[in-house]
Structures are given as structure tokens and as C-alpha cells.
Short mmCIF file of C-alpha atoms in Angstrom, two decimals:
data_model
loop_
_atom_site.label_atom_id
_atom_site.label_comp_id
_atom_site.label_asym_id
_atom_site.label_seq_id
_atom_site.Cartn_x
_atom_site.Cartn_y
_atom_site.Cartn_z
CA MET A 48 -22.03 -5.84 16.52
CA ARG A 49 -20.70 -6.32 20.02
CA ALA A 50 -22.60 -4.70 22.87
CA ASP A 51 -20.65 -2.00 24.71
CA LEU A 52 -21.02 -3.03 28.36
CA ASN A 53 -20.28 -0.65 31.20
CA PRO A 54 -18.43 -2.12 34.22
CA PRO A 55 -20.34 -2.16 37.52
CA ALA A 56 -19.47 0.58 40.01
CA TYR A 57 -18.05 -1.86 42.55
CA PHE A 58 -15.25 -2.90 40.21
CA ASN A 59 -12.12 -0.78 39.99
CA MET A 60 -11.22 0.64 36.61
CA PRO A 61 -8.63 -1.54 34.86
CA GLU A 62 -5.03 -0.66 35.52
CA LYS A 63 -4.22 -1.29 31.88
CA ASP A 64 -6.32 -0.11 28.95
CA TYR A 65 -5.74 -2.87 26.43
CA TYR A 66 -7.50 -0.94 23.68
CA ARG A 67 -5.25 2.06 24.24
CA ILE A 68 -2.18 -0.18 24.29
CA LEU A 69 -3.03 -1.51 20.81
CA GLY A 70 -4.28 1.89 19.63
CA VAL A 71 -7.76 0.70 18.61
CA SER A 72 -11.30 1.69 19.57
CA ARG A 73 -13.46 -0.38 21.90
CA ASN A 74 -15.58 -1.38 18.91
CA ALA A 75 -12.60 -2.54 16.85
CA THR A 76 -13.06 -5.68 14.75
CA ASP A 77 -10.91 -8.79 15.16
CA GLU A 78 -9.06 -7.91 11.95
CA GLU A 79 -8.36 -4.36 13.16
CA ILE A 80 -7.03 -5.73 16.45
CA LYS A 81 -4.85 -8.27 14.66
CA SER A 82 -3.49 -5.64 12.27
CA ALA A 83 -2.70 -3.21 15.09
CA PHE A 84 -0.98 -5.95 17.10
CA ARG A 85 1.18 -6.99 14.17
CA LYS A 86 2.39 -3.45 13.48
CA LEU A 87 3.23 -2.80 17.11
CA ALA A 88 4.84 -6.20 17.60
CA LEU A 89 7.11 -5.58 14.62
CA LYS A 90 7.98 -2.12 15.94
CA TYR A 91 8.85 -3.22 19.48
CA HIS A 92 10.16 -6.73 18.77
CA PRO A 93 13.36 -7.41 20.75
CA ASP A 94 15.20 -8.28 17.53
CA ARG A 95 14.69 -4.72 16.35
CA ASN A 96 15.42 -3.23 19.75
CA PRO A 97 18.37 -5.12 21.26
CA ASP A 98 19.19 -4.22 24.87
CA ASN A 99 16.20 -1.89 25.01
CA LYS A 100 14.34 -2.65 28.24
CA GLU A 101 11.58 -0.17 27.45
CA ALA A 102 10.86 -1.81 24.09
CA GLU A 103 10.95 -5.26 25.71
CA SER A 104 8.43 -4.11 28.32
CA LYS A 105 6.25 -2.61 25.61
CA PHE A 106 6.45 -5.85 23.61
CA LYS A 107 5.22 -7.85 26.62
CA GLU A 108 2.42 -5.34 27.22
CA ILE A 109 1.30 -5.58 23.58
CA ASN A 110 1.25 -9.39 23.76
CA GLU A 111 -0.77 -9.25 26.97
CA ALA A 112 -3.31 -6.90 25.40
CA TYR A 113 -3.61 -9.05 22.28
CA ASP A 114 -4.00 -12.23 24.33
CA VAL A 115 -7.12 -10.72 25.91
CA LEU A 116 -8.66 -8.84 22.98
CA SER A 117 -8.12 -11.64 20.44
CA ASN A 118 -10.08 -14.06 22.65
CA SER A 119 -13.80 -13.35 22.44
CA GLU A 120 -14.59 -14.66 25.94
CA LYS A 121 -11.72 -12.85 27.62
CA ARG A 122 -12.63 -9.69 25.77
CA ARG A 123 -16.27 -9.92 26.87
CA ILE A 124 -15.23 -10.30 30.51
CA TYR A 125 -12.68 -7.49 30.22
CA ASP A 126 -15.23 -5.14 28.64
CA ALA A 127 -17.74 -5.85 31.37
CA TYR A 128 -15.57 -6.11 34.48
CA GLY A 129 -12.12 -4.87 33.57
CA GLU A 130 -8.84 -6.47 34.53
CA ASP A 131 -10.21 -7.52 37.93
CA GLY A 132 -12.80 -9.65 36.17
CA LEU A 133 -10.07 -11.53 34.31
CA LYS A 134 -8.04 -12.09 37.46
CA SER A 135 -11.02 -13.33 39.47
CA GLY A 136 -12.35 -15.53 36.67
CA PHE A 137 -15.70 -13.71 36.84
CA GLY A 138 -18.12 -14.95 34.20
CA SER A 139 -16.12 -18.09 33.49
CA GLY A 140 -18.64 -20.50 34.91
CA GLY A 141 -18.67 -22.36 31.64
CA PHE A 142 -21.77 -23.65 29.90
CA ASN A 143 -23.30 -25.83 32.61
CA GLN A 144 -25.66 -23.03 33.60
CA GLY A 145 -29.14 -21.95 32.66
CA PHE A 146 -30.03 -20.08 29.50
CA GLU A 147 -30.09 -16.79 31.41
CA GLY A 148 -26.31 -17.08 31.81
CA PHE A 149 -25.75 -18.13 28.22
CA GLN A 150 -24.15 -15.07 26.62
CA THR A 151 -22.41 -16.49 23.56
CA ASP A 152 -23.54 -15.01 20.24
CA PHE A 153 -25.21 -17.75 18.16
CA GLY A 154 -24.06 -16.06 14.96
CA ASP A 155 -20.48 -16.43 16.14
CA ILE A 156 -21.13 -20.05 17.16
CA PHE A 157 -22.58 -21.15 13.85
CA GLY A 158 -19.99 -19.16 11.93
CA ASP A 159 -17.32 -20.96 13.91
CA VAL A 160 -18.95 -24.33 13.18
CA PHE A 161 -18.96 -23.70 9.45
CA GLU A 162 -15.38 -22.48 9.62
CA SER A 163 -14.40 -25.75 11.29
CA PHE A 164 -15.65 -27.69 8.26
CA PHE A 165 -14.70 -25.37 5.42
CA GLY A 166 -12.21 -22.85 6.74
CA GLU A 167 -9.53 -23.01 9.36
CA PHE A 168 -9.81 -26.75 10.04
CA SER A 169 -10.04 -29.66 7.67
CA SER A 170 -12.73 -32.33 7.80
CA ARG A 171 -10.39 -34.49 9.90
CA GLY A 172 -10.06 -31.76 12.49
CA ARG A 173 -6.48 -30.87 11.62
CA LYS A 174 -5.74 -27.18 11.62
CA LYS A 175 -5.17 -25.67 8.21
CA THR A 176 -2.31 -23.20 8.14
CA ARG A 177 -3.00 -19.70 6.95
CA LYS A 178 -0.30 -18.17 4.79
CA GLY A 179 1.85 -15.34 6.10
CA GLU A 180 0.86 -11.71 5.77
CA ASP A 181 1.10 -9.91 2.42
CA LEU A 182 3.58 -7.04 2.26
CA LYS A 183 3.43 -3.83 0.25
CA PHE A 184 6.27 -1.46 -0.62
CA ASP A 185 7.06 1.23 -3.19
CA ILE A 186 9.64 0.64 -5.90
CA GLU A 187 11.15 3.67 -7.66
CA ILE A 188 12.24 3.65 -11.30
CA THR A 189 13.18 6.21 -13.96
CA LEU A 190 11.02 7.11 -16.95
CA GLU A 191 13.60 5.46 -19.22
CA GLU A 192 13.28 2.23 -17.20
CA ALA A 193 9.49 2.46 -17.45
CA PHE A 194 9.85 2.79 -21.23
CA SER A 195 12.20 -0.13 -21.82
CA GLY A 196 11.40 -2.35 -18.83
CA VAL A 197 13.99 -3.28 -16.24
CA LYS A 198 15.11 -5.96 -13.79
CA LYS A 199 15.80 -4.66 -10.30
CA GLU A 200 17.06 -6.26 -7.12
CA PHE A 201 14.71 -5.27 -4.33
CA GLU A 202 15.83 -5.47 -0.70
CA TYR A 203 13.36 -5.41 2.18
CA GLU A 204 12.56 -6.94 5.57
CA ARG A 205 10.07 -9.72 6.14
CA LEU A 206 9.19 -12.27 8.78
CA ASP A 207 10.88 -15.61 8.15
CA LEU A 208 11.34 -18.85 10.06
CA CYS A 209 13.52 -18.54 13.13
CA ASP A 210 16.90 -20.17 12.45
CA LYS A 211 17.19 -21.30 16.05
CA CYS A 212 13.90 -23.18 16.48
CA GLY A 213 12.94 -23.73 12.84
CA GLY A 214 9.53 -22.15 13.40
CA SER A 215 8.43 -24.24 16.38
CA GLY A 216 8.77 -21.33 18.79
CA ALA A 217 10.19 -23.67 21.44
CA LYS A 218 13.64 -23.82 23.00
CA SER A 219 13.67 -27.58 22.44
CA PRO A 220 11.19 -30.23 21.22
CA ASN A 221 10.69 -31.26 24.85
CA SER A 222 9.24 -27.81 25.55
CA ILE A 223 6.26 -28.50 23.28
CA LYS A 224 3.36 -30.16 25.06
CA LYS A 225 -0.01 -31.22 23.75
CA CYS A 226 -2.72 -28.84 24.90
CA SER A 227 -4.59 -30.47 27.78
CA THR A 228 -7.78 -28.52 27.10
CA CYS A 229 -8.37 -29.61 23.51
CA GLY A 230 -6.17 -32.73 23.43
CA GLY A 231 -4.07 -31.30 20.61
CA ARG A 232 -7.01 -30.75 18.25
CA GLY A 233 -7.06 -26.97 18.55
CA ARG A 234 -10.87 -27.10 18.98
CA VAL A 235 -13.14 -27.67 21.92
CA GLN A 236 -16.74 -28.87 21.87
CA TYR A 237 -19.48 -27.41 24.05
CA SER A 238 -23.05 -28.49 24.68
CA GLN A 239 -25.98 -26.37 25.82
CA GLY A 240 -29.33 -28.10 25.92
CA PHE A 241 -30.04 -29.35 22.43
CA PHE A 242 -27.14 -27.42 20.94
CA SER A 243 -23.66 -28.77 20.34
CA PHE A 244 -20.91 -26.70 18.76
CA THR A 245 -17.14 -26.34 18.48
CA GLN A 246 -14.90 -23.35 18.98
CA THR A 247 -11.21 -22.50 18.83
CA CYS A 248 -9.50 -23.68 21.97
CA PRO A 249 -9.17 -20.69 24.33
CA LYS A 250 -5.98 -22.04 25.89
CA CYS A 251 -3.81 -22.79 22.86
CA HIS A 252 -5.67 -20.48 20.40
CA GLY A 253 -6.15 -23.29 17.92
CA GLU A 254 -2.53 -24.44 17.83
CA GLY A 255 -3.13 -27.69 19.69
CA LYS A 256 0.08 -27.28 21.65
CA ILE A 257 1.49 -25.33 24.56
CA ILE A 258 5.11 -24.15 24.69
CA SER A 259 6.46 -24.26 28.23
CA ASP A 260 9.92 -22.89 27.42
CA PRO A 261 9.90 -20.54 24.40
CA CYS A 262 12.80 -20.04 22.02
CA GLY A 263 15.15 -17.33 23.26
CA VAL A 264 15.63 -15.86 19.78
CA CYS A 265 12.05 -15.45 18.53
CA ARG A 266 10.40 -15.35 22.00
CA GLY A 267 8.07 -18.16 20.98
CA ALA A 268 6.80 -16.53 17.78
CA GLY A 269 8.57 -19.01 15.49
CA VAL A 270 9.48 -16.19 13.10
CA ILE A 271 11.91 -13.28 13.16
CA ASN A 272 12.65 -10.26 10.95
CA LYS A 273 15.15 -10.97 8.22
CA LYS A 274 16.56 -8.97 5.34
CA ASN A 275 15.49 -10.43 2.02
CA LYS A 276 16.42 -9.78 -1.61
CA THR A 277 14.44 -10.65 -4.70
CA ASN A 278 14.77 -9.83 -8.40
CA ILE A 279 11.83 -7.88 -9.79
CA LYS A 280 11.02 -7.84 -13.51
CA ILE A 281 9.27 -4.58 -14.42
CA PRO A 282 7.62 -4.77 -17.87
CA PRO A 283 7.95 -2.06 -20.57
CA GLY A 284 5.22 0.58 -20.51
CA VAL A 285 4.50 0.32 -16.79
CA GLU A 286 2.72 3.38 -15.37
CA ASP A 287 3.09 5.27 -12.11
CA GLY A 288 0.89 3.62 -9.49
CA ASN A 289 0.82 0.18 -11.14
CA ILE A 290 0.99 -2.71 -8.64
CA LEU A 291 3.31 -5.66 -9.23
CA ARG A 292 2.67 -8.92 -7.36
CA VAL A 293 5.50 -11.27 -6.45
CA LYS A 294 3.96 -14.52 -5.25
CA GLY A 295 5.30 -16.11 -2.09
CA MET A 296 7.69 -13.30 -1.14
CA GLY A 297 5.67 -11.82 1.74
CA ASP A 298 5.89 -12.69 5.42
CA VAL A 299 6.42 -16.34 6.34
CA ASN A 300 4.33 -17.85 9.14
CA ASN A 301 5.70 -20.40 11.58
CA TYR A 302 4.43 -23.21 9.34
CA GLY A 303 6.65 -21.99 6.49
CA GLU A 304 3.84 -20.63 4.32
CA SER A 305 4.46 -17.25 2.68
CA GLY A 306 2.22 -14.35 1.83
CA ASP A 307 2.76 -12.29 -1.31
CA LEU A 308 4.82 -9.18 -1.98
CA TYR A 309 3.10 -6.21 -3.64
CA LEU A 310 5.18 -3.39 -5.14
CA GLU A 311 3.68 -0.07 -6.20
CA VAL A 312 5.63 1.54 -9.05
CA LYS A 313 6.76 5.12 -8.47
CA ILE A 314 8.27 6.85 -11.53
CA LYS A 315 10.79 9.59 -10.82
CA HIS A 316 10.25 13.11 -12.16
CA HIS A 317 11.99 13.57 -15.52
CA LYS A 318 13.90 16.75 -16.36
CA ASP A 319 12.74 16.80 -20.01
CA PHE A 320 9.57 14.79 -20.45
CA GLU A 321 6.11 14.90 -18.95
CA ARG A 322 4.01 11.76 -19.34
CA ASN A 323 0.33 11.72 -20.27
CA LYS A 324 -0.70 8.04 -20.37
CA ASN A 325 1.30 6.74 -23.36
CA ASP A 326 2.19 10.14 -24.83
CA LEU A 327 5.25 12.16 -23.90
CA ILE A 328 5.19 15.97 -23.76
CA PHE A 329 8.35 17.94 -24.49
CA ASN A 330 8.55 21.73 -24.28
CA VAL A 331 10.57 23.54 -26.96
CA ASN A 332 11.50 27.18 -26.40
CA ILE A 333 12.11 29.24 -29.56
CA ASP A 334 12.74 32.92 -30.25
CA VAL A 335 10.08 35.15 -31.75
CA ILE A 336 12.07 35.51 -34.98
CA ASP A 337 12.24 31.71 -35.37
CA ALA A 338 8.49 31.47 -34.78
CA VAL A 339 7.89 34.09 -37.48
CA LEU A 340 10.35 32.78 -40.06
CA GLY A 341 10.33 29.08 -39.16
CA THR A 342 13.27 27.00 -38.01
CA GLU A 343 14.57 23.50 -37.31
CA VAL A 344 15.38 22.20 -33.81
CA GLU A 345 16.72 19.01 -32.25
CA VAL A 346 14.70 17.20 -29.59
CA PRO A 347 15.73 14.23 -27.38
CA LEU A 348 14.07 10.81 -27.60
CA ILE A 349 13.12 8.65 -24.60
CA GLU A 350 14.98 5.66 -26.06
CA GLY A 351 18.13 7.78 -26.40
CA GLY A 352 19.52 9.93 -29.18
CA LYS A 353 17.92 12.94 -30.85
CA THR A 354 15.81 13.80 -33.88
CA LYS A 355 15.25 17.02 -35.84
CA ILE A 356 11.85 18.61 -36.30
CA LYS A 357 10.79 21.50 -38.51
CA ILE A 358 8.88 24.36 -36.96
CA PRO A 359 6.85 26.07 -39.71
CA ALA A 360 6.82 29.84 -40.23
CA GLY A 361 4.11 31.63 -38.30
CA THR A 362 4.02 29.12 -35.44
CA GLN A 363 2.07 30.45 -32.47
CA HIS A 364 2.84 30.12 -28.75
CA GLY A 365 1.28 26.89 -27.39
CA LYS A 366 1.21 25.17 -30.79
CA ILE A 367 1.48 21.35 -30.47
CA LEU A 368 3.52 19.42 -33.02
CA ARG A 369 3.15 15.64 -33.02
CA LEU A 370 5.82 12.99 -33.60
CA SER A 371 3.96 9.73 -34.18
CA GLU A 372 4.98 6.65 -32.19
CA LYS A 373 7.78 8.37 -30.29
CA GLY A 374 6.08 8.08 -26.89
CA MET A 375 5.77 5.29 -24.32
CA LEU A 376 4.96 1.70 -25.17
CA HIS A 377 1.38 0.54 -24.61
CA PRO A 378 1.90 -2.74 -22.68
CA GLN A 379 -1.19 -4.46 -24.08
CA MET A 380 -1.29 -3.14 -27.65
CA LYS A 381 2.50 -3.32 -28.13
CA LYS A 382 2.24 0.08 -29.83
CA ARG A 383 3.88 3.34 -28.86
CA GLY A 384 2.15 6.58 -28.06
CA ASP A 385 3.19 9.91 -29.57
CA MET A 386 5.61 12.63 -28.61
CA LEU A 387 3.92 16.01 -28.34
CA ILE A 388 6.14 19.05 -28.95
CA ASN A 389 4.77 22.05 -27.06
CA ILE A 390 6.03 25.33 -28.56
CA LYS A 391 6.84 28.12 -26.13
CA LEU A 392 7.97 31.55 -27.32
CA ASN A 393 10.87 33.36 -25.70
CA ILE A 394 9.92 37.03 -25.47
CA PRO A 395 13.05 39.19 -25.07
CA THR A 396 13.08 41.27 -21.90
CA SER A 397 16.15 43.39 -22.66
CA LEU A 398 17.23 44.78 -26.05
CA THR A 399 20.22 46.67 -27.35
CA SER A 400 19.63 50.06 -28.94
CA GLU A 401 20.10 48.54 -32.37
CA GLN A 402 17.63 45.70 -31.68
CA LYS A 403 15.09 48.13 -30.27
CA GLU A 404 15.41 50.34 -33.37
CA LEU A 405 14.86 47.34 -35.62
CA PHE A 406 11.76 46.29 -33.68
CA LEU A 407 10.41 49.87 -33.92
CA LYS A 408 10.96 49.87 -37.68
CA LEU A 409 9.22 46.50 -37.88
CA LYS A 410 6.33 47.91 -35.85
CA GLU A 411 6.09 50.93 -38.16
CA SER A 412 5.99 48.57 -41.11
CA PHE A 413 3.18 46.51 -39.54
CA ASP A 414 1.26 49.65 -38.56
CA LYS A 415 1.57 51.05 -42.09
CA GLU A 416 0.36 47.76 -43.55
CA LYS A 417 -2.66 47.77 -41.24
CA GLU A 418 -3.40 51.41 -42.18
CA ASN A 419 -3.29 50.58 -45.88
CA GLU A 420 -5.60 47.60 -45.41
CA SER A 421 -8.02 49.80 -43.47
CA LYS A 422 -8.00 52.43 -46.23
CA LYS A 423 -8.75 49.80 -48.84
CA LYS A 424 -11.81 48.71 -46.91
CA ASP A 425 -13.04 52.29 -46.46
CA ASP A 426 -12.12 53.54 -49.96
CA GLY A 427 -15.38 53.94 -51.91
CA GLY A 428 -17.37 51.69 -49.69
CA PHE A 429 -20.49 49.79 -50.72
CA PHE A 430 -22.44 52.62 -52.38
CA LYS A 431 -19.47 53.72 -54.49
CA LYS A 432 -19.24 50.25 -55.96
CA ILE A 433 -22.94 50.36 -56.85
CA PHE A 434 -22.99 53.80 -58.46
CA ASN A 435 -19.76 53.26 -60.35
#
């Protein structure tokens, strides 16, 4: 963990708070800084904000902040001495000093050495390109499409190679110069006593080149925002929240290597069905008379069409009837779930005089039946049966 150094009293507070500009804390990791920079750069990029001086100024400010905070040495100086320290070159005496002035973290050094052999650089010292950033979006489908599967054209924005410079970031090939600090290798070697190690070149940030006159379209980035379309195949039985990966359809870096596109499936609310994993729930409303006497009703099917089901006499409110294999398809088992018919009783809230009279007669009939059953239980009782 980086030490949080307080600037000496004789240095003025920095005019610009680079951490605030990127919206990160002072203890932010390199990845957090990179992620914050990318989001802000996309938001304020001149391509997205044509003729917007404020956005252009913000874009320059963001780049300035990232230039400092993405460089470990510049960041250390900035944390300790502020912007004045960067301008005066304070602490940049290099490595030809005693051990008391040697402030580089050995963990970072050795990690960087191993990375040079197995990570960012190849064994010949050539920089390996990292693929572009992965992108994630939501894709909305209907329940019917989730049942049967569907092909959809998905339109989105991603970073792609600049048409003007082809990804070089330069106005012309003559604007690209070999970095004088690292000699085009992207790495510099330092020695301190018995130690010798390599690090990413602080001048070219590992690119091995310096662009003197950047491309006017991409501002030297080599990539710009472009609208992109791709056909997405969504398999049958997909569930809400499932993630689909489309390889190579994410952001493109200035070397032409793409990240991946990730799409999270969002299934729209259905007016008839409720999904429970691979089962479908359908509510059927019936009248009290139909529940008492039994009836037959039609219900819709997710694949289209309808089917009839019998509701037996004496069906209670909340009773579940099951239609086997009329639900969603299980994508692995290639078998369908069931359709669950949830019975709901319609209780009348207003009756005609005739209907009310009929219900009262029915009630009298039920009450009389209950009274007779009660008398049968009480008639004679236990002792009468014994003595008779």
C-alpha cells in the first residue's frame, strides 16, 4: 500500500486536485485510476462534444491528471509536493544517489521485472499489445423469444481504429519519432548498487515512440467512438440475468486488438405468464358456481395457441393444476418445465334481488344440512349405543 505523504508547509497547495478531477480517492489503485480516466475520457471526448469548448477543456484536464497519476514516480512527487514539485522537478534526481534517497518500492521493481519477461513485454523486449476493453450492455427480449430463442441485431458504440490515422495517433508518419529515453524499446534499465532492474519508460509510457503532431480526429488516441452493429444469437430457454459473451466485439485498441462484448439478458414483463425457473404460472379466475360444480376453461400457451383444461367440482381458491411439459425449455436437459394453473375465485360484490334470494336459500339449505348432521352426532350418544 502506498504511503500517504503530507506536503511540506513551504509548498503551496496544488492548483489542480488530480484525484478530484478523476473522481478517485488518494489511495486509489492503478486499475481504479485507469477505469475512472476511461469513463471520463469517453464522456468528454471531442467527438462526442463537437464545438464544446468546456468539454474540450475538461478532456485536456482529465488527460493531464491521468498523465500524472498513471506514472508512479510523478504520482509520488505530486502526493508529496503537489503541482509545484512536478514543475520544479523536485525528487527527480534519478538513481545516482545514496540509499537514503532511494524511494522506489522493491515489490514494484521486482513485479515490473517479472512482467517484462512474462507479461507486457516479450522475451525480445517487444511490447505485447493488450486487447481493448470489454464492454457490457443489457439486451431486452420477450418471454416468447426466451422460450423459442431469437436472433437480434444489437447496435451500440465502441472504440474503433481512427479512420484518419489508422490507429497510429499521428497526423502523418513523419510525426512519429522513436522515444529518445528508451530508444524505442518502451523500457528503461536502472542500476542501484548491486541491483539492476527495468521499468516502463516514463516518457513514452511503454509505447517506444513519441508523437510530435497528433491526429486531428482522434487527438492522438488512435481510436474514436463508432456505432457498431452485430447479430446476437440468443438460445432457447435463456433466463433473466444470463450473460452472453460475443468474442472480439468490445473496444478496439490502437493496435487493432478487440475486447469482448458481454450482454446481460433482460426479459420483459409478460401480461399473462409469470416465470419460476422453467415453470410458467398462469392465473385463472373462475366464478364460485364453477368452482362448486366444475367447469372447463381455455388457457394460452407460450408457444402460441390455446388448450382446454378441466377444473374439477369442489376446486378451492389457490388450487394449483399442472400441465406437464408446457413451460419453458431447459437449455441443458432439452426438456420443458410445466405450466402451473393457479385457481382464483371471483367472489361477487353486487347481486340482484333474485341472485341474493337464491344465495339465501342455498345458505338455508347448507345450514339445515349442518343442523341435521349435528343432531345425528348428538342423537343417543355413546351411552345410548351401549345400553341399547
